[in-house]
Coordinates of C-alpha atoms and ligand atoms in Angstrom, one line a residue:
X23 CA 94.0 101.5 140.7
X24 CA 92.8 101.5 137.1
X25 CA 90.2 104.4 135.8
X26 CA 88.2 102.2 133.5
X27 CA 85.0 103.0 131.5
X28 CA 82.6 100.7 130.2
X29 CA 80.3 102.0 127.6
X30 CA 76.9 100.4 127.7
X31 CA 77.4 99.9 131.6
X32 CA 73.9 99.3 132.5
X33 CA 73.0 96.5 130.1
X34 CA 73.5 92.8 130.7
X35 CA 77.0 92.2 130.1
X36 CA 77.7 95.6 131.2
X37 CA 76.6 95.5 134.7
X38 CA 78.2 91.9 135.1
X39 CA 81.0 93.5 133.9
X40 CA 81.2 96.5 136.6
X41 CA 80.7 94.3 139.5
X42 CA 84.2 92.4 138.4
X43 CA 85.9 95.0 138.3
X44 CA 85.2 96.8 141.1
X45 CA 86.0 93.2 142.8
X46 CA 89.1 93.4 141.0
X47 CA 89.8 96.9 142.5
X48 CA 89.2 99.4 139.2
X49 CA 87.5 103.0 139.2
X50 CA 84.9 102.7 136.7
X51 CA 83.0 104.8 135.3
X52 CA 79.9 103.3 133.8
X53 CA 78.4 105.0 130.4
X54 CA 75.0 104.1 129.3
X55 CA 72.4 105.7 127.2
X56 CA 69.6 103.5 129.1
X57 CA 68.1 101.8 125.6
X58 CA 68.2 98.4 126.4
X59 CA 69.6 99.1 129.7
X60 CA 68.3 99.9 133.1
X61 CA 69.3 101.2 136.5
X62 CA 68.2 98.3 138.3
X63 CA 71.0 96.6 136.7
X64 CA 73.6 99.0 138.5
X65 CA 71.5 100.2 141.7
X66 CA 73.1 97.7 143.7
X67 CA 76.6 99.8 143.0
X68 CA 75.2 103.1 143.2
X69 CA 76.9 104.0 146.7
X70 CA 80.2 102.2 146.1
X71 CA 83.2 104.4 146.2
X72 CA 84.7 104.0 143.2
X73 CA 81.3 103.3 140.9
X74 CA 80.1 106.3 138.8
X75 CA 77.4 106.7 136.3
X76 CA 76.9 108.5 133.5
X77 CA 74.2 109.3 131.0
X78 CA 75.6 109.6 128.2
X79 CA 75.1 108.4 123.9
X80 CA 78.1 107.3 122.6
X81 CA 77.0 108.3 119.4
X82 CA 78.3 111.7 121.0
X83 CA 82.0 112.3 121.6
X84 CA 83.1 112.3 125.6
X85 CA 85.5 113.8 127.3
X86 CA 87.1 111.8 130.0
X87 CA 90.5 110.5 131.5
X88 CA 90.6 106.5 131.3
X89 CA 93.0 104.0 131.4
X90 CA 91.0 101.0 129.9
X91 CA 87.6 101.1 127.7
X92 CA 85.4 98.1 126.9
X93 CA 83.0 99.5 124.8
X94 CA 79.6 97.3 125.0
X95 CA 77.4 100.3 123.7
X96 CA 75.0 98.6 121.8
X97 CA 71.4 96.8 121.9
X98 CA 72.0 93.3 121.1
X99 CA 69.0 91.7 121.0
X100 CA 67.0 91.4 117.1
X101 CA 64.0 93.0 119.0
X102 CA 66.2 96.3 120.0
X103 CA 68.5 96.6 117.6
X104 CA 65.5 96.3 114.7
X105 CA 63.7 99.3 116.4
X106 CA 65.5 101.9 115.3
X107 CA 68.0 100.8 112.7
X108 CA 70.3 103.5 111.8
X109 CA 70.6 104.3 115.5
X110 CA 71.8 100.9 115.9
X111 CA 74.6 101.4 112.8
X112 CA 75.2 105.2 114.2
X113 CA 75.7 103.3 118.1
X114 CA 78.2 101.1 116.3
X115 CA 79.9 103.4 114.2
X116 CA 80.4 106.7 115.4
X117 CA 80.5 105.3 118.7
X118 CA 83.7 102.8 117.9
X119 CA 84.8 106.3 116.4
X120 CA 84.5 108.4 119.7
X121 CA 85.5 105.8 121.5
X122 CA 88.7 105.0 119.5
X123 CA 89.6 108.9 119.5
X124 CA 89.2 108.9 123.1
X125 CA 91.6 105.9 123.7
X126 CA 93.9 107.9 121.2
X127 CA 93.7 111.3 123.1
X128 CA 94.3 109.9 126.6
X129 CA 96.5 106.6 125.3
X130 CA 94.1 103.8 126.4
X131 CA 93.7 100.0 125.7
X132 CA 90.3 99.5 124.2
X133 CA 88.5 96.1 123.9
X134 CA 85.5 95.9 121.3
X135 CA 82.6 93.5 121.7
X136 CA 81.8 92.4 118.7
X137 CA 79.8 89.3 117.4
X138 CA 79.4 86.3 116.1
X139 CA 76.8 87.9 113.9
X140 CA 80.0 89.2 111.7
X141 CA 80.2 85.5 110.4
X142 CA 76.2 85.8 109.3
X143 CA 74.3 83.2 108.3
X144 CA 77.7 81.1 107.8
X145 CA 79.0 78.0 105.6
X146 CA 82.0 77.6 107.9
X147 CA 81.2 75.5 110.8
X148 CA 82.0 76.0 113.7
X149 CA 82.9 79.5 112.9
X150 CA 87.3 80.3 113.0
X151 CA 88.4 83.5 113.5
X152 CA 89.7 83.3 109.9
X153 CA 87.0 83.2 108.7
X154 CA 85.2 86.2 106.8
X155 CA 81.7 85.7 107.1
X156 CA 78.4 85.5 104.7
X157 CA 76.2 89.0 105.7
X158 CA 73.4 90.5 103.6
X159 CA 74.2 93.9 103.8
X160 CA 70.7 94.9 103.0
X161 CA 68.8 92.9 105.3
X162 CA 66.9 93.7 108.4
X163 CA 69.9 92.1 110.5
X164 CA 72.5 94.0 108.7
X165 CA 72.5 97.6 111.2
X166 CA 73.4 95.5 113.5
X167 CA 76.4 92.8 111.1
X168 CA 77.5 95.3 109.1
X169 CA 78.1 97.8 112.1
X170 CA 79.6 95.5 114.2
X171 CA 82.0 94.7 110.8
X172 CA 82.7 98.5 110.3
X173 CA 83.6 98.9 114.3
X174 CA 86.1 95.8 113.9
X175 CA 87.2 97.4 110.4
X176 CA 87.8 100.5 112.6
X177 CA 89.6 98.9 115.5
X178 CA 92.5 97.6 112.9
X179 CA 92.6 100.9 111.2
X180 CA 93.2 102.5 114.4
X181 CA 95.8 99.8 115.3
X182 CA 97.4 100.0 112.6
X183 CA 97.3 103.8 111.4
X184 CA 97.8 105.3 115.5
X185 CA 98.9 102.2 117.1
X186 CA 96.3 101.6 119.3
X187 CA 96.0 99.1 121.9
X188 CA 93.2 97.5 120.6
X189 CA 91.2 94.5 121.7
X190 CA 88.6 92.4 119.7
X191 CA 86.3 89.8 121.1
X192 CA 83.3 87.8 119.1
X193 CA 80.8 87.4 121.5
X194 CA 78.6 84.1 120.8
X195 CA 75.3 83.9 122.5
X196 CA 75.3 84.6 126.4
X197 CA 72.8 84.4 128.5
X198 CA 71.9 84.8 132.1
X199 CA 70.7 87.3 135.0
X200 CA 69.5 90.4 134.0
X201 CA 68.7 89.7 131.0
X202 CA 65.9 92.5 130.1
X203 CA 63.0 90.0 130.2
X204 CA 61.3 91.2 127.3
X205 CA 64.6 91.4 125.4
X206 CA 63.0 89.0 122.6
X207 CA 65.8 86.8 122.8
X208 CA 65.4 82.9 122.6
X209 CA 66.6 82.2 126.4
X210 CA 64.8 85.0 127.8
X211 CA 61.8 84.4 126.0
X212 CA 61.6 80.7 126.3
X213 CA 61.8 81.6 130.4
X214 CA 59.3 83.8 130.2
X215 CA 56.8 82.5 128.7
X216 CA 57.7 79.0 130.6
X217 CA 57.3 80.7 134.1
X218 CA 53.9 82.7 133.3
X219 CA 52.4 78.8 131.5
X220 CA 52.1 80.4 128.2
X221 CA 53.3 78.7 124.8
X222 CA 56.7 78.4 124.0
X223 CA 56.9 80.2 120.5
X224 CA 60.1 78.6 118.3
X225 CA 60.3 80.4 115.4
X226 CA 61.0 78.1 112.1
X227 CA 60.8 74.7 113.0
X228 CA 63.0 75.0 115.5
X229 CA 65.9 73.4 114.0
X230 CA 68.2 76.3 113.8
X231 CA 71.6 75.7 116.2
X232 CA 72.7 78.5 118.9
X233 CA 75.6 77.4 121.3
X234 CA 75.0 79.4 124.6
X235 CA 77.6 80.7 127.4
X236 CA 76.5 81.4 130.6
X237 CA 77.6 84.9 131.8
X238 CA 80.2 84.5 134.6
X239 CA 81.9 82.8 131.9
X240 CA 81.8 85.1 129.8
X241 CA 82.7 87.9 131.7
X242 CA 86.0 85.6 133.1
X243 CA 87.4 85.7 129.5
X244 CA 87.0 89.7 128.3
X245 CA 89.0 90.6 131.3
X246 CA 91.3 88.0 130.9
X247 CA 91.9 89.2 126.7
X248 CA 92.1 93.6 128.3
X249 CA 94.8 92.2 130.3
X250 CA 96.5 89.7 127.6
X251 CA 100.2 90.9 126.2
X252 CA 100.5 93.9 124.3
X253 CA 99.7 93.3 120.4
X254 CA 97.7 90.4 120.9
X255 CA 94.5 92.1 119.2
X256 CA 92.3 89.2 118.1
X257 CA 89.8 89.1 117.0
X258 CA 89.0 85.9 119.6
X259 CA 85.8 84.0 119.5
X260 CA 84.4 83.7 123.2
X261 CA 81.5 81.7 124.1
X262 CA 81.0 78.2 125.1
X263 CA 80.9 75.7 122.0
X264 CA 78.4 73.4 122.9
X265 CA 75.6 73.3 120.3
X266 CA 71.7 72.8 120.9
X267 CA 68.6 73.5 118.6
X268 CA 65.7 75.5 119.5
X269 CA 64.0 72.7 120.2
X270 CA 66.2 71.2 122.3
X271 CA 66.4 74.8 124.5
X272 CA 62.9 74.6 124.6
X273 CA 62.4 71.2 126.1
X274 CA 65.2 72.2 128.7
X275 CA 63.6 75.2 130.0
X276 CA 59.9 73.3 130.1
X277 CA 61.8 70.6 131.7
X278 CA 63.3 72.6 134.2
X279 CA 60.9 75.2 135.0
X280 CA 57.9 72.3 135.4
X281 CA 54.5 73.6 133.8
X282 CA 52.2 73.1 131.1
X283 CA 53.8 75.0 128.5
X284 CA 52.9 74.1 124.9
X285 CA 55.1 74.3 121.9
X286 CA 54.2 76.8 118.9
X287 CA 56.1 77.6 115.7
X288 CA 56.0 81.3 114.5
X289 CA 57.6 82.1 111.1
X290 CA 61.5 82.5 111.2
X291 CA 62.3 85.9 110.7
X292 CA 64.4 86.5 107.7
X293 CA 68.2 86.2 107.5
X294 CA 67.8 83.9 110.6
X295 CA 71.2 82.3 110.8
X296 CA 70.7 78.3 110.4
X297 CA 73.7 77.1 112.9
X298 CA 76.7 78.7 115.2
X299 CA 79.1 77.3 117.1
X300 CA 82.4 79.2 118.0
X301 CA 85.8 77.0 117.5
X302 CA 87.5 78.5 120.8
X303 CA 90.6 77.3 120.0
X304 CA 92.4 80.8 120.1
X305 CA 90.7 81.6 123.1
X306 CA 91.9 78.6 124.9
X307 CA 95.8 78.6 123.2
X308 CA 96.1 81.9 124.4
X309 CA 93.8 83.2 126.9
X310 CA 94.0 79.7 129.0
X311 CA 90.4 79.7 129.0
X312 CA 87.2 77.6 128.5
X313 CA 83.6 77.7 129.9
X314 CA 83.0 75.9 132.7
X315 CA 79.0 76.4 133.5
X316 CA 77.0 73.9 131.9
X317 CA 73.8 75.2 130.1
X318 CA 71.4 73.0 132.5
X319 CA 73.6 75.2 135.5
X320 CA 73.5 78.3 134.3
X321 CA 69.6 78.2 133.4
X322 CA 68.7 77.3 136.7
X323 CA 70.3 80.5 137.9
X324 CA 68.7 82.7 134.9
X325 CA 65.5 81.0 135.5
X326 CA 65.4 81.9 139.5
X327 CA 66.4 85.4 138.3
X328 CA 63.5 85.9 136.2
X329 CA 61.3 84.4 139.1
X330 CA 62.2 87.1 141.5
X331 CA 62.0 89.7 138.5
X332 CA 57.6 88.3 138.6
X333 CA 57.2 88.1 142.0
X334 CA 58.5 91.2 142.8
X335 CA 56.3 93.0 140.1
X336 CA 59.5 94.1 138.3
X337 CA 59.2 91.9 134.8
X338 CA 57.2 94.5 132.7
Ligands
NAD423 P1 72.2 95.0 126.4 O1 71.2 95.5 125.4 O2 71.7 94.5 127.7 O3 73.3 96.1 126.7 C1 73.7 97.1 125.8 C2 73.8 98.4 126.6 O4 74.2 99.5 125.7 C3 72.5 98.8 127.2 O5 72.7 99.2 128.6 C4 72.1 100.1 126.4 O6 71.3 101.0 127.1 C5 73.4 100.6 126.0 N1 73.4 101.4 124.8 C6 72.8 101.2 123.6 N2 73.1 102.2 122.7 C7 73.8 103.1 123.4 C8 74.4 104.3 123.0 N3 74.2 104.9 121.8 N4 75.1 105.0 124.0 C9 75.3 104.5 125.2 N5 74.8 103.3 125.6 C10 74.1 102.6 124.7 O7 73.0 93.9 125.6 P2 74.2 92.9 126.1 O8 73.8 91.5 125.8 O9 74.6 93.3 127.4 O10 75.3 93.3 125.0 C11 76.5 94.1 125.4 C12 77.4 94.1 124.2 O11 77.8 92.8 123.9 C13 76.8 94.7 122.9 O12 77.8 95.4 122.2 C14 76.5 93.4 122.1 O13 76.5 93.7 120.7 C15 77.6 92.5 122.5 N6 77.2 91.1 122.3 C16 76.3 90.5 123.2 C17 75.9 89.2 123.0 C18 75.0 88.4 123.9 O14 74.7 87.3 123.6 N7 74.6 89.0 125.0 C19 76.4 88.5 121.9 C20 77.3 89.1 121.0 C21 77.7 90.4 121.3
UDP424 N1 86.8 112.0 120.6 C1 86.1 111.9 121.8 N2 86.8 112.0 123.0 C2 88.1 112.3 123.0 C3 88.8 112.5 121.7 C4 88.1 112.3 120.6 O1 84.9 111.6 121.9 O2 88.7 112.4 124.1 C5 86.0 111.8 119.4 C6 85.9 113.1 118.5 O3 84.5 113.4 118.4 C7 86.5 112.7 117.2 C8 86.5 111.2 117.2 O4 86.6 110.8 118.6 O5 85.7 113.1 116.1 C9 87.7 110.6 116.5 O6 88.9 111.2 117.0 P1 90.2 111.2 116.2 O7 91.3 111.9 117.0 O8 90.6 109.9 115.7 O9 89.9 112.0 114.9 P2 89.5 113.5 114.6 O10 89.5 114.3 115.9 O11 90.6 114.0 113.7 O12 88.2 113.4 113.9
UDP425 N1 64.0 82.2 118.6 C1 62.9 81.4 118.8 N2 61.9 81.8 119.6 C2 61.9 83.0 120.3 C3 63.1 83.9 120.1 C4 64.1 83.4 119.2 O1 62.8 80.3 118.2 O2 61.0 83.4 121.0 C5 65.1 81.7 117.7 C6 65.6 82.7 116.7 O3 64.8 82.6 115.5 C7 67.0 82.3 116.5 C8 67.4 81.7 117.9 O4 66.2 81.5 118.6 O5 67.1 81.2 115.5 C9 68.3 82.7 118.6 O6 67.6 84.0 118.6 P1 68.2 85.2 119.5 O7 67.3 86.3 119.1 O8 68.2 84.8 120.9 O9 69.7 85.4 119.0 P2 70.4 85.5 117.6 O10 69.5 85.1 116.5 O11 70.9 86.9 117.5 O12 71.5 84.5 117.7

């Protein structure tokens, strides 16, 4: 039995994330600073054996004995991330650095998410692995680019300096239940605002790309890279490479959630990346893997997720 801790436990990905691998037969120890996260999320685990929870900022070190680490520790949607910025770099930062000292004390593999949103607002496309990315450093996006660059940047120095067995992933845009539904991102929100009959609000003019993987599949692939061969690192794009604009979202969710929902155009907030698409290639040479939920599939479940969330008073 593995002893595995997942930083950022009680988020999203997190908690999709425990539930595997307690299926799969680890003792994990969950880490979460509840920001973005919530204990809804893990309540469902609270009595299992081999489940533990712990309060804790990774911005501060931690003392525990662990086999594996995914460290997820850190808000991910523009809303969060934008509310208190240098927490956001700090969550990042420091916390790849506790983390990484940790998996040097006790000798454990550790698997970073990271994001696409190290390639920026990018001229490559779809976005490779290779290449480096076009960030403003100085922008209101860039606690959350530039930290996600400096964890990566950390993760190799570590590899390289101590030998770690490190891990990078570049997580594109994922969606699915438990989803914090006022996380301010574009699936959630377009949901939201679909299943209560307000407008739809597309920011720009909606013609901005996003390609978006539906959870179990993402979830599939990071266990599948922790467990890939020794010295296989990445950095791997992960996420399902089939492109739509926000308008074309838009008229999904309307068209599957039914209502009267109107279209209206807010201004694009700034450093808004025009287009992303990951080139899985990597991902599928050596991990064997590929989504397999189409976006009409896995928005059927989100939106039935968010249902429940309203009727049973629980969306505020
Ligand atoms: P989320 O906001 O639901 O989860 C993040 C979790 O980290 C939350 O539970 C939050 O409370 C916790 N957290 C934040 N700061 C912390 C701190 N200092 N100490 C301890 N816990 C802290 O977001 P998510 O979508 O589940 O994202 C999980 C990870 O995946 C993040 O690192 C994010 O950057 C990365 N990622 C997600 C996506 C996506 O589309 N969902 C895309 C790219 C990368
Ligand atoms: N650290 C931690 N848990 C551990 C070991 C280290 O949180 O079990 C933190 C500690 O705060 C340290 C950081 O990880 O500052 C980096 O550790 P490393 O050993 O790389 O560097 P150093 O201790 O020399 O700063
Ligand atoms: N977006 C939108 N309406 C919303 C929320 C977001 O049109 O209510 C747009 C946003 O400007 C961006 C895209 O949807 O172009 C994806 O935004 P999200 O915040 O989900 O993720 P990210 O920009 O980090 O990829």
């Amino acid at each position: 039995m593995k002893r595995t801790l997942v930083t950022g436990g009680a988020g999203f990905l997190g908690s999709h994330l425990c539930d595997r691998l307690l299926r799969d037969g680890h003792d994990v120890l969950c880490v979460d600073n509840f920001f973005t996260g919530s204990k809804r999320n893990v309540a469902h685990l609270l009595g299992h054996p081999y489940f533990e929870l712990m309060r804790h900022d990774v911005t501060f070190p931690l003392y525990v004995e662990v086999e594996r680490i995914f460290n997820l520790a850190c808000p991910a949607s523009p809303v969060h991330y934008q509310h208190d910025p240098v927490q956001t770099t700090k969550t990042s930062v420091h916390g790849a650095i506790n983390m990484l000292g940790l998996a040097k004390r006790v000798k454990a593999r550790i698997l970073q998410a990271s994001t696409s949103e190290v390639y920026g607002d990018p001229e490559v496309h779809p976005q490779v692995e290779g290449y480096w990315g076009r960030v403003n450093p100085i922008g209101i996006r860039s606690c959350y680019d530039e930290g996600k660059r400096c964890a990566e940047t950390l993760f190799f120095d570590y590899w390289r300096q101590h030998a770690l067995d490190i891990k990078v992933v570049r997580i594109f845009n994922t969606y699915g239940p438990r989803m914090h539904p006022n996380d301010g991102r574009v699936v959630s929100n377009f949901i939201m605002q679909a299943l209560r009959g307000e407008d739809i609000t597309i920011y720009g003019d909606g013609s901005q790309t996003r390609s978006f993987c539906y959870v179990d599949d993402l979830i599939e692939v990071i266990v599948r890279m922790m467990e890939s061969e020794r010295g296989f690192t990445g950095p791997v794009n992960i996420g399902n490479p089939v492109e739509y604009t926000m308008l074309e979202l838009a008229e999904k969710v309307i068209a599957l959630v039914g209502g009267r929902s109107k279209l209206v155009h807010k201004p694009l907030p700034s450093d808004d990346p025009r287009q992303r698409q990951p080139d899985i290639g990597v991902a599928r040479d050596r991990l064997g893997w590929q989504p397999t939920v189409a976006l009409e599939d896995g928005l059927k479940e989100t939106i039935g997720y968010f249902r429940r969330l309203l009727q049973d008073g629980a969306a505020a």
